[in-house]
PDB file of C-alpha atoms and ligand atoms in Angstrom:
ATOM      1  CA  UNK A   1     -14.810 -34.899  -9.640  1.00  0.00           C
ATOM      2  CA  UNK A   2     -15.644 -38.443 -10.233  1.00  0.00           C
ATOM      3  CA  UNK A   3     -13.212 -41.577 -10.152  1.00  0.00           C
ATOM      4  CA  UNK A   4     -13.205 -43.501 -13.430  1.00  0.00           C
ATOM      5  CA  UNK A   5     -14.860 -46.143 -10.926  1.00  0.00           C
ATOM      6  CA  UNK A   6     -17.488 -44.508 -10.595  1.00  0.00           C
ATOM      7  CA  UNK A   7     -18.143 -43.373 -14.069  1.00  0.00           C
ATOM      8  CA  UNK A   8     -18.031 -46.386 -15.232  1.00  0.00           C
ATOM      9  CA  UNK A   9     -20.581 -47.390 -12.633  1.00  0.00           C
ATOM     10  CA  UNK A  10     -22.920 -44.464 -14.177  1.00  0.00           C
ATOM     11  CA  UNK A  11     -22.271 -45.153 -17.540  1.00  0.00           C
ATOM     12  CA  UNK A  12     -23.176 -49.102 -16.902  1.00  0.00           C
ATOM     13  CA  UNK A  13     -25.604 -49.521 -19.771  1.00  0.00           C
ATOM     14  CA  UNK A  14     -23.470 -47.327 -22.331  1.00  0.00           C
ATOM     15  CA  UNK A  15     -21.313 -49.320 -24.560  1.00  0.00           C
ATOM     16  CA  UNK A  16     -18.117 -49.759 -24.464  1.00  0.00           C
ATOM     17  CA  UNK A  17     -15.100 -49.259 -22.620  1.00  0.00           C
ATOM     18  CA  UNK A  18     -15.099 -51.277 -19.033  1.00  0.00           C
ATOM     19  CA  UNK A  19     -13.593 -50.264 -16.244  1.00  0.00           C
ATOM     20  CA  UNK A  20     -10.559 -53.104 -16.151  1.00  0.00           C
ATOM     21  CA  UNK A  21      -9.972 -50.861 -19.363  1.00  0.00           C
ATOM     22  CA  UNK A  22      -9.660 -47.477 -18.150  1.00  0.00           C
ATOM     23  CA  UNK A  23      -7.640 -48.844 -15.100  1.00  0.00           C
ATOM     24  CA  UNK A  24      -4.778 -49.779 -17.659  1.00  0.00           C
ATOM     25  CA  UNK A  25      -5.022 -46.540 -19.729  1.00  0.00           C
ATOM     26  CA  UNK A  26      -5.123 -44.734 -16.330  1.00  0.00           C
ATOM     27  CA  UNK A  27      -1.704 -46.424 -15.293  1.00  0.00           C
ATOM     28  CA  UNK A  28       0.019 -45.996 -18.436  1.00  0.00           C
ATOM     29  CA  UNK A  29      -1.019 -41.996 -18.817  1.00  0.00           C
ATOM     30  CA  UNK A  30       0.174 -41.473 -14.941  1.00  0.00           C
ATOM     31  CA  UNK A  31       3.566 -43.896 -15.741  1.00  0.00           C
ATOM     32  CA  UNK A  32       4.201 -41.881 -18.762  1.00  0.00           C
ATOM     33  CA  UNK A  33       3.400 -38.832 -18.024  1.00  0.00           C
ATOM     34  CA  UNK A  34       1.045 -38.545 -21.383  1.00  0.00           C
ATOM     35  CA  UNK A  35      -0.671 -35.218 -21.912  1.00  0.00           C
ATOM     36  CA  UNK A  36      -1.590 -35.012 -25.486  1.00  0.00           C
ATOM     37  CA  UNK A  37      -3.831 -38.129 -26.320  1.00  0.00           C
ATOM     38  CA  UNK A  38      -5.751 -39.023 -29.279  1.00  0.00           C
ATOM     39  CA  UNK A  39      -8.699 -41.155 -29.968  1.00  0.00           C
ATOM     40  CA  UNK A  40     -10.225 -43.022 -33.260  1.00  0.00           C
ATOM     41  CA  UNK A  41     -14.069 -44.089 -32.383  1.00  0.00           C
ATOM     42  CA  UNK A  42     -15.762 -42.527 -29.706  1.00  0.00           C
ATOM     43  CA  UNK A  43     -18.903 -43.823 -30.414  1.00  0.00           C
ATOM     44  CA  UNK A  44     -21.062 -42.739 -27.502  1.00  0.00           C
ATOM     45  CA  UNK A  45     -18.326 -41.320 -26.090  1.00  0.00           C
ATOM     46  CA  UNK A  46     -17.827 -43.077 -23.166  1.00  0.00           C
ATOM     47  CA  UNK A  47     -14.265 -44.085 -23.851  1.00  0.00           C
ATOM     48  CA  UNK A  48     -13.445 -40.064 -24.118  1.00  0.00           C
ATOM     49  CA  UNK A  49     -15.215 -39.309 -21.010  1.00  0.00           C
ATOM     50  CA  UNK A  50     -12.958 -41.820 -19.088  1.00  0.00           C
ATOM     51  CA  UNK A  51     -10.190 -40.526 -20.522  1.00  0.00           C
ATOM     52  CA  UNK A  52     -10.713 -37.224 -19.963  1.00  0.00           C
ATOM     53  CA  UNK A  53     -11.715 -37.617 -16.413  1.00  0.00           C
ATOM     54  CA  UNK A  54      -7.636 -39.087 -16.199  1.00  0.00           C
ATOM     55  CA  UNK A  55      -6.778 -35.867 -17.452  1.00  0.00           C
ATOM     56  CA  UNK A  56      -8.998 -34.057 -14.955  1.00  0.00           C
ATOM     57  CA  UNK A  57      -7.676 -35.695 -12.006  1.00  0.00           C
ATOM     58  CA  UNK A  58      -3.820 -35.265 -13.024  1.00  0.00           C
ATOM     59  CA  UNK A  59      -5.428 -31.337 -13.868  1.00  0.00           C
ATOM     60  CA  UNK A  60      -4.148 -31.369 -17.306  1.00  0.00           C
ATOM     61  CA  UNK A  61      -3.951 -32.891 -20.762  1.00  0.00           C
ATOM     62  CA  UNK A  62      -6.470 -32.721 -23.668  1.00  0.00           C
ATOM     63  CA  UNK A  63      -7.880 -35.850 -25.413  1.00  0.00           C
ATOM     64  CA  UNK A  64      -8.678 -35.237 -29.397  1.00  0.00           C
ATOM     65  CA  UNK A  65     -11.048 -37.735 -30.551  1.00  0.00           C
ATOM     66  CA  UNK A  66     -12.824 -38.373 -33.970  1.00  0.00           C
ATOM     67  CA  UNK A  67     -16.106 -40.866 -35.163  1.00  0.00           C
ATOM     68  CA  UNK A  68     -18.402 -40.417 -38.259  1.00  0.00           C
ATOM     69  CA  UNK A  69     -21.018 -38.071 -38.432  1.00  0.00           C
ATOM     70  CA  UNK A  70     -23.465 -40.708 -37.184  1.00  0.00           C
ATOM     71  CA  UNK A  71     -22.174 -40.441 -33.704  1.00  0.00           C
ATOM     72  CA  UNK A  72     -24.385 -36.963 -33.158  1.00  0.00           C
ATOM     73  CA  UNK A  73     -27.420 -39.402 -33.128  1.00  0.00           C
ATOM     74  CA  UNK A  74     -26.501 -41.435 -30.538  1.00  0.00           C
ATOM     75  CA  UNK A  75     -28.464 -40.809 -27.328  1.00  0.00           C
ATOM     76  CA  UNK A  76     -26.399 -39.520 -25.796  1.00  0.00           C
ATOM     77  CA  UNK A  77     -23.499 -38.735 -28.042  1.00  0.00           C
ATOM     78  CA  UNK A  78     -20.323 -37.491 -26.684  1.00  0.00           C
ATOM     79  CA  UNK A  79     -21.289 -33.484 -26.509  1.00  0.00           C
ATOM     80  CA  UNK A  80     -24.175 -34.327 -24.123  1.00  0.00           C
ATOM     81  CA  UNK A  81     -21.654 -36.961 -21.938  1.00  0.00           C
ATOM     82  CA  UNK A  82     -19.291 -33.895 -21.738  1.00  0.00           C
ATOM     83  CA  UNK A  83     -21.309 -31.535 -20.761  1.00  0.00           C
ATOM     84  CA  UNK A  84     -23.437 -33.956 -18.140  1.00  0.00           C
ATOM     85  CA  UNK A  85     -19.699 -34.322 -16.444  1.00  0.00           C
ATOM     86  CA  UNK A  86     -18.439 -30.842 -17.221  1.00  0.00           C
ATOM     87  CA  UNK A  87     -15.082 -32.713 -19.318  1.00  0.00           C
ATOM     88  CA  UNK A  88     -15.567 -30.434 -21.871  1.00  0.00           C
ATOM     89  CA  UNK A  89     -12.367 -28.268 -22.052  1.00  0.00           C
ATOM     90  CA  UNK A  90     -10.431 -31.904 -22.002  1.00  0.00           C
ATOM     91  CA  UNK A  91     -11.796 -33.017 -25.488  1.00  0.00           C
ATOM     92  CA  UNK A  92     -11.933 -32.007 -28.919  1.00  0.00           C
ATOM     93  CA  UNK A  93     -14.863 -34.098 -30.814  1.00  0.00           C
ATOM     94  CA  UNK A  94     -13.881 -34.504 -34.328  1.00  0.00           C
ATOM     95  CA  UNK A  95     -17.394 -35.292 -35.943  1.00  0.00           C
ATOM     96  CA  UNK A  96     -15.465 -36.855 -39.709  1.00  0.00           C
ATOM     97  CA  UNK A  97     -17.774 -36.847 -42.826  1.00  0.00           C
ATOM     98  CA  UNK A  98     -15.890 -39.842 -44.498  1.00  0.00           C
ATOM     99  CA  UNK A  99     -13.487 -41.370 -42.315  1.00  0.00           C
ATOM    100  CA  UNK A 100     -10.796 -40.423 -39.322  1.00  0.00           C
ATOM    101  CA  UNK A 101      -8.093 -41.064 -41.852  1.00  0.00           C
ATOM    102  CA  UNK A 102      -8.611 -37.342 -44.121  1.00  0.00           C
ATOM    103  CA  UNK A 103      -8.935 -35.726 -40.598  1.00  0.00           C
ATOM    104  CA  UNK A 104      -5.224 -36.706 -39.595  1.00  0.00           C
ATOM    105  CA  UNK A 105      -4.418 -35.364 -43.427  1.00  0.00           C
ATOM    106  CA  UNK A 106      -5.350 -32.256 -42.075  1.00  0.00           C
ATOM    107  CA  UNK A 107      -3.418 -32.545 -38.571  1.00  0.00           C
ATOM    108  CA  UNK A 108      -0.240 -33.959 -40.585  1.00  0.00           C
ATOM    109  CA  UNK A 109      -0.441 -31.240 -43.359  1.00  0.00           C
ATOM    110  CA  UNK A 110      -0.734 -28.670 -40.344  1.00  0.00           C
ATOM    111  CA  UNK A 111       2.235 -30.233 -37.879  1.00  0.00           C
ATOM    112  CA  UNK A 112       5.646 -29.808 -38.490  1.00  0.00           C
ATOM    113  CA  UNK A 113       6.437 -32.635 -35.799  1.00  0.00           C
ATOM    114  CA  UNK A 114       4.896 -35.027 -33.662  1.00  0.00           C
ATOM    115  CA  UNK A 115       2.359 -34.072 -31.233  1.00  0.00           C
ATOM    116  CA  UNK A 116       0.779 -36.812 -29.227  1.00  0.00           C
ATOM    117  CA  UNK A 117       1.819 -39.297 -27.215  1.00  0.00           C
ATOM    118  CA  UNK A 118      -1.002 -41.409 -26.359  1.00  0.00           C
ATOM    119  CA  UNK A 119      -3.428 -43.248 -29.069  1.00  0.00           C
ATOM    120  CA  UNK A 120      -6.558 -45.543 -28.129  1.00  0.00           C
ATOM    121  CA  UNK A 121      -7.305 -46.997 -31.646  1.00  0.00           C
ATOM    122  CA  UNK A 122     -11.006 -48.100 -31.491  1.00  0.00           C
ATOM    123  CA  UNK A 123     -12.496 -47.196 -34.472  1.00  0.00           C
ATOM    124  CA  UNK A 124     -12.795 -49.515 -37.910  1.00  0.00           C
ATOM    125  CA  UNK A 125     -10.769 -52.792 -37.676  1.00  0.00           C
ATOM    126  CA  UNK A 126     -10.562 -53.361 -40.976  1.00  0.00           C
ATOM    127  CA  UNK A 127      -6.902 -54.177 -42.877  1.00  0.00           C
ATOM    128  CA  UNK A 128      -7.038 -51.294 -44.788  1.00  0.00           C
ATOM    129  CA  UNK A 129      -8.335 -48.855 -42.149  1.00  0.00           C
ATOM    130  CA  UNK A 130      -6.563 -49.644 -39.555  1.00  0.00           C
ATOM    131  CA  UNK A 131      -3.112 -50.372 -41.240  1.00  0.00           C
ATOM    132  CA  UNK A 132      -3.317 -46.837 -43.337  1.00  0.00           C
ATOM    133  CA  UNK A 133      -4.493 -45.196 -39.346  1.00  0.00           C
ATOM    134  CA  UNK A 134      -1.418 -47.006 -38.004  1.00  0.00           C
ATOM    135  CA  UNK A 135       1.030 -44.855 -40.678  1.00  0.00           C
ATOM    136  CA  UNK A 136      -0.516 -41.666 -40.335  1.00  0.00           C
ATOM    137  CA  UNK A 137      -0.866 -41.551 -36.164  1.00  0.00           C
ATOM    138  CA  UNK A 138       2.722 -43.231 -36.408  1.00  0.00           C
ATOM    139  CA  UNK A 139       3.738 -39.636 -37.357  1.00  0.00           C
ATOM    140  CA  UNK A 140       1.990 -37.893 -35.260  1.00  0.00           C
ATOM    141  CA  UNK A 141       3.071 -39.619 -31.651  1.00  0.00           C
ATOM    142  CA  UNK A 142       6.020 -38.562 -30.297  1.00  0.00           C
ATOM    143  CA  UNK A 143       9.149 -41.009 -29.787  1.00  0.00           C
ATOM    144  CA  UNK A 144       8.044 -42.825 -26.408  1.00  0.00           C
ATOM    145  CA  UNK A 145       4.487 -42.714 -27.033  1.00  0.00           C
ATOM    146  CA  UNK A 146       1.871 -45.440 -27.051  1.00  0.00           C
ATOM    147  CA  UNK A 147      -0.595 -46.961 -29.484  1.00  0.00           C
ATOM    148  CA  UNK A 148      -3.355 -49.192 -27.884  1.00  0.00           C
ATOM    149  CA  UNK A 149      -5.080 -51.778 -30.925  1.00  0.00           C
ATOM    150  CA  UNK A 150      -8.493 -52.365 -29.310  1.00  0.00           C
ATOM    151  CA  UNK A 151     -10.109 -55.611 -30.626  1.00  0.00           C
ATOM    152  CA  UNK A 152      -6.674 -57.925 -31.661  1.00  0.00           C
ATOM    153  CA  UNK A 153      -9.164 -60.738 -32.575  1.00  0.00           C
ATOM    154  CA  UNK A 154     -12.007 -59.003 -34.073  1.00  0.00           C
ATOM    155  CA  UNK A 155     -13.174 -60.243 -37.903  1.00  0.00           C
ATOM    156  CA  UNK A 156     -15.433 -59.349 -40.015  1.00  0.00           C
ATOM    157  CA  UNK A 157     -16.958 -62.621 -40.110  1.00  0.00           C
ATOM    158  CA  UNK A 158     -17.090 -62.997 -35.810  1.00  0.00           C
ATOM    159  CA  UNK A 159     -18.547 -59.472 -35.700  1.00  0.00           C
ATOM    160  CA  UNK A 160     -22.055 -59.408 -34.711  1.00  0.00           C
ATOM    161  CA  UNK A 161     -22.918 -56.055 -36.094  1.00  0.00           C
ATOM    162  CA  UNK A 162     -21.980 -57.817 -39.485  1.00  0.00           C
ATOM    163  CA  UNK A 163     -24.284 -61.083 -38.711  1.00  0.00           C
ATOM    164  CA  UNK A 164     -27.009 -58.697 -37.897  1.00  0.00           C
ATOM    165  CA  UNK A 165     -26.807 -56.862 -40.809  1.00  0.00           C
ATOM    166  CA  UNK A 166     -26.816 -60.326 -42.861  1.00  0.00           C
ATOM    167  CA  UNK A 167     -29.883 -61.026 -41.436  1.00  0.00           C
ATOM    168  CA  UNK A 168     -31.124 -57.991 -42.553  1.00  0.00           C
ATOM    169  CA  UNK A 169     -30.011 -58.880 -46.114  1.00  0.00           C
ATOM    170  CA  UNK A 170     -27.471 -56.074 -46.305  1.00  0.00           C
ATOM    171  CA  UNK A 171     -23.581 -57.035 -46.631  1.00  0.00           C
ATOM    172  CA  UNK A 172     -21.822 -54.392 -46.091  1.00  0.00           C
ATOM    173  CA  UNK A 173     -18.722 -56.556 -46.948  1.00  0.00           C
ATOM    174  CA  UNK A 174     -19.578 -57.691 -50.110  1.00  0.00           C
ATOM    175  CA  UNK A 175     -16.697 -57.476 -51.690  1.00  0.00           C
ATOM    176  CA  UNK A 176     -14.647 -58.864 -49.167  1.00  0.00           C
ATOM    177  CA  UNK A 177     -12.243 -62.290 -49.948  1.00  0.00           C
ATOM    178  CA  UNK A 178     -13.649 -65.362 -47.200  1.00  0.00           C
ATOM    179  CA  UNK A 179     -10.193 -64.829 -46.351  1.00  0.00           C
ATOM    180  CA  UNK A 180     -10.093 -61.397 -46.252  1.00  0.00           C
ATOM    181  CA  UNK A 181     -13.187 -62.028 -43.284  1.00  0.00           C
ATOM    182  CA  UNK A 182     -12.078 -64.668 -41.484  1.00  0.00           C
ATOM    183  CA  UNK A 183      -8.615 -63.180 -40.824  1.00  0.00           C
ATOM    184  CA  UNK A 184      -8.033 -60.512 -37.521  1.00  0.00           C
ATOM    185  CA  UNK A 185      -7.061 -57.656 -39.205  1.00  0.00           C
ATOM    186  CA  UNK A 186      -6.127 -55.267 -36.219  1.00  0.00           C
ATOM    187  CA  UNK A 187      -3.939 -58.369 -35.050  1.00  0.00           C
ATOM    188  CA  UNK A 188      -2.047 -58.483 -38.744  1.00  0.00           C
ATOM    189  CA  UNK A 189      -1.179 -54.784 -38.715  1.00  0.00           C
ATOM    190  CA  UNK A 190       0.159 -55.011 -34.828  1.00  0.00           C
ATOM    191  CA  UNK A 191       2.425 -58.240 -35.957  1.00  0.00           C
ATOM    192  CA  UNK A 192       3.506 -57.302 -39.346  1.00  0.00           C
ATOM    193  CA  UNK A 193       3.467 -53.596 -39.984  1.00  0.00           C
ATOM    194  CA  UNK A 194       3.952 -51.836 -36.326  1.00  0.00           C
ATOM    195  CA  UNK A 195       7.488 -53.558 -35.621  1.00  0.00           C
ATOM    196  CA  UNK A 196       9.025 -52.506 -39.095  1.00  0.00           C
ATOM    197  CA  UNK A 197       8.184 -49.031 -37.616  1.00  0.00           C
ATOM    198  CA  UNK A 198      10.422 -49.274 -34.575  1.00  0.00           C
ATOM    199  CA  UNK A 199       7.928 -50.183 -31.857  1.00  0.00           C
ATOM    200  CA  UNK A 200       7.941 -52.344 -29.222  1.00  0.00           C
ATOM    201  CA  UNK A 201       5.048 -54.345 -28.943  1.00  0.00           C
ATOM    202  CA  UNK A 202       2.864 -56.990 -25.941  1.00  0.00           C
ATOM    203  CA  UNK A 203      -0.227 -57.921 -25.914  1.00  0.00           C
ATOM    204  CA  UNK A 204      -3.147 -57.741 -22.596  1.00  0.00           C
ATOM    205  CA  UNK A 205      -5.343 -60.681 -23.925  1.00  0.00           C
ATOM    206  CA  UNK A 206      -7.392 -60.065 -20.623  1.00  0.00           C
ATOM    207  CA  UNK A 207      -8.904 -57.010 -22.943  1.00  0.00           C
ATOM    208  CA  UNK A 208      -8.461 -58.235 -26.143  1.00  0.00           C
ATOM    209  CA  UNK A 209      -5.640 -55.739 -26.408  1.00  0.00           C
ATOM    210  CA  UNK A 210      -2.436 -54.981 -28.509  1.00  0.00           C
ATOM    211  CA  UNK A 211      -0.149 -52.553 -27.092  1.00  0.00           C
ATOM    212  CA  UNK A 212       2.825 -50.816 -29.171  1.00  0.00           C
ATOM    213  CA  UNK A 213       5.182 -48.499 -27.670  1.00  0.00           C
ATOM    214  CA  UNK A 214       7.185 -46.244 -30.291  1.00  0.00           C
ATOM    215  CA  UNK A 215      11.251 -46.796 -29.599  1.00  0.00           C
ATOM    216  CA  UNK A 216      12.887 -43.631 -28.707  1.00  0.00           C
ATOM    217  CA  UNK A 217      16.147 -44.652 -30.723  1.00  0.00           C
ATOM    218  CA  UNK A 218      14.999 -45.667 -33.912  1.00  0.00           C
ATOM    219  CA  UNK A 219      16.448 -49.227 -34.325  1.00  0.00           C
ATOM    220  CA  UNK A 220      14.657 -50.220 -38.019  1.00  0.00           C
ATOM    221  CA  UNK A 221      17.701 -47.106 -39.260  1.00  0.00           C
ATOM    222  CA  UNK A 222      21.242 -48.700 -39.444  1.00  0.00           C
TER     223      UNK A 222
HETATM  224  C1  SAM B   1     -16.355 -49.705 -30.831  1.00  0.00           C
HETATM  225  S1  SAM B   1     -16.902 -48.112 -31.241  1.00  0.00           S
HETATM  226  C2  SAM B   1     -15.917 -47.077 -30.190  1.00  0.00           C
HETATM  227  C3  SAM B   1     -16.210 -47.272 -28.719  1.00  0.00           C
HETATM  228  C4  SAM B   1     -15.546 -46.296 -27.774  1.00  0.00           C
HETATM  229  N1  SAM B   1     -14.101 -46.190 -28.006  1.00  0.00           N
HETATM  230  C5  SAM B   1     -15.752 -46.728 -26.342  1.00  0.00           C
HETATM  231  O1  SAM B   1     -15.005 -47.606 -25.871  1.00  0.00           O
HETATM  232  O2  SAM B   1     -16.676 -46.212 -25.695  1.00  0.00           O
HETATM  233  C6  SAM B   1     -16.154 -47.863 -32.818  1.00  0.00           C
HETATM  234  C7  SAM B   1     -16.491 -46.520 -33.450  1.00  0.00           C
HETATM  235  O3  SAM B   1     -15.614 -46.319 -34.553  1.00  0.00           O
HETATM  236  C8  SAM B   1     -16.296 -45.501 -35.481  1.00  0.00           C
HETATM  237  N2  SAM B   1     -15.649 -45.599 -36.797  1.00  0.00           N
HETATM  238  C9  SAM B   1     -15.650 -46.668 -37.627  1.00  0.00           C
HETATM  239  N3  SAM B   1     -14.980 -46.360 -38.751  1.00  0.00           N
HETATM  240  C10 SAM B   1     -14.534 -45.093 -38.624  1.00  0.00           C
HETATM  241  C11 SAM B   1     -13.771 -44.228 -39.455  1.00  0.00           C
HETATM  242  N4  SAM B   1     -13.313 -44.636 -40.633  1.00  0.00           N
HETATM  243  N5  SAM B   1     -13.510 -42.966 -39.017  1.00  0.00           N
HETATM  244  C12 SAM B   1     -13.969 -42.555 -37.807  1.00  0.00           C
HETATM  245  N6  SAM B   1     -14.687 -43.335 -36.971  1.00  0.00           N
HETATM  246  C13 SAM B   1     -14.964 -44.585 -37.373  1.00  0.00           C
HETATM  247  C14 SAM B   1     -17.717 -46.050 -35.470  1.00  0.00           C
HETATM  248  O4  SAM B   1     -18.628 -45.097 -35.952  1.00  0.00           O
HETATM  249  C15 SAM B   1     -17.910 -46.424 -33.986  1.00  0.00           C
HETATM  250  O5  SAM B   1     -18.627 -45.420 -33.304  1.00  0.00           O
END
């Protein structure tokens, strides 16, 4: 089995978790004694592969992660990475035709009580996206558990995939306020919306990082 070391030394030119990264997810699954982790944006899936491989070496634990359709055309997408490594009993791939958000409908709908305790959140950092995500994984992670925010600074306007696609001529943000695009969006639901749900949270600006931990005693109840 390899060390997240030296995945990350295979996986070089696949974008995008780093291996400072997986070091501080590694210590806080092995601290906390997380077994039941979910993920929003796999992309290539290189982020799921690391975190499986965490699982692997503890020798349990099970990673569910979703991404749009789109992701099956990335080469290689995340079926291919977990087979090449042989992770695939840790992960569930949750290929979502719209958006992660329905998928955890389904999950809620289905779950009489909270089942995860781990969340990397890497997947649209947009206001509404992200804040709405926030709500619904906030009931699905146990008392206890952890939310990672990846990207605290990201904007629309700083984000090169949205200067490329200007230059293109598209704007995918078109009906966007300036505001609205100049303001980090991920950063405004970790200050203003994930303490009024009883959490506990520090940031890691060495990785662009917010990190909330859920209170076990809810203190926002009097
Ligand atoms: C930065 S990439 C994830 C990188 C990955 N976590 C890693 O570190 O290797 C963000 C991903 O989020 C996905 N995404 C964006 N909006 C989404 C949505 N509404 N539902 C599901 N996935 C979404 C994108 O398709 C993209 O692949």
């Amino acid at each position: 089995m390899k060390s997240i070391e030296e995945l990350c030394k295979e996986l070089e030119n696949i974008p995008y978790m780093r291996y400072r990264q997986a070091e501080i997810i590694k210590s806080i699954i092995v601290e906390n004694n997380f077994r039941n982790a979910i993920e929003v944006g796999f992309y290539h899936g290189k982020s799921s592969i690391l975190i499986a491989s965490i699982f692997e070496e503890i020798g349990e634990g099970h990673l569910t992660t979703f991404d749009l359709e789109i992701a099956r055309e990335k080469d290689p997408n995340i079926i291919q990475l977990l087979n090449s490594y042989n992770l695939s009993h840790r992960v569930t791939p949750v290929f979502c035709k719209r958006s992660y958000t329905w998928e955890l409908a389904k999950i809620i709908k289905d779950t009489k009580e909270p089942v995860f305790d781990f969340c990397y959140l890497d997947g649209a950092h947009t206001w509404d996206n992200t804040g709405f995500g926030f709500f619904l994984i906030d009931l699905l992670l146990k008392p206890g558990g952890i939310i990672i925010f990846d990207d605290l600074n990201w904007t629309i306007n700083k984000s090169p995939a949205y200067k490329k696609a200007l230059s293109e001529g598209k704007d995918p943000y078109a009906q966007y306020s300036e505001d609205e695009k100049n303001t980090p969006a991920v950063r405004m639901v970790v200050e203003e919306l994930v303490p009024m749900r009883n959490y506990e949270c520090f940031e890691i600006k060495e990785v662009n990082w917010g990190i909330s931990v859920k209170m076990k005693y809810d203190a926002t109840r009097n």
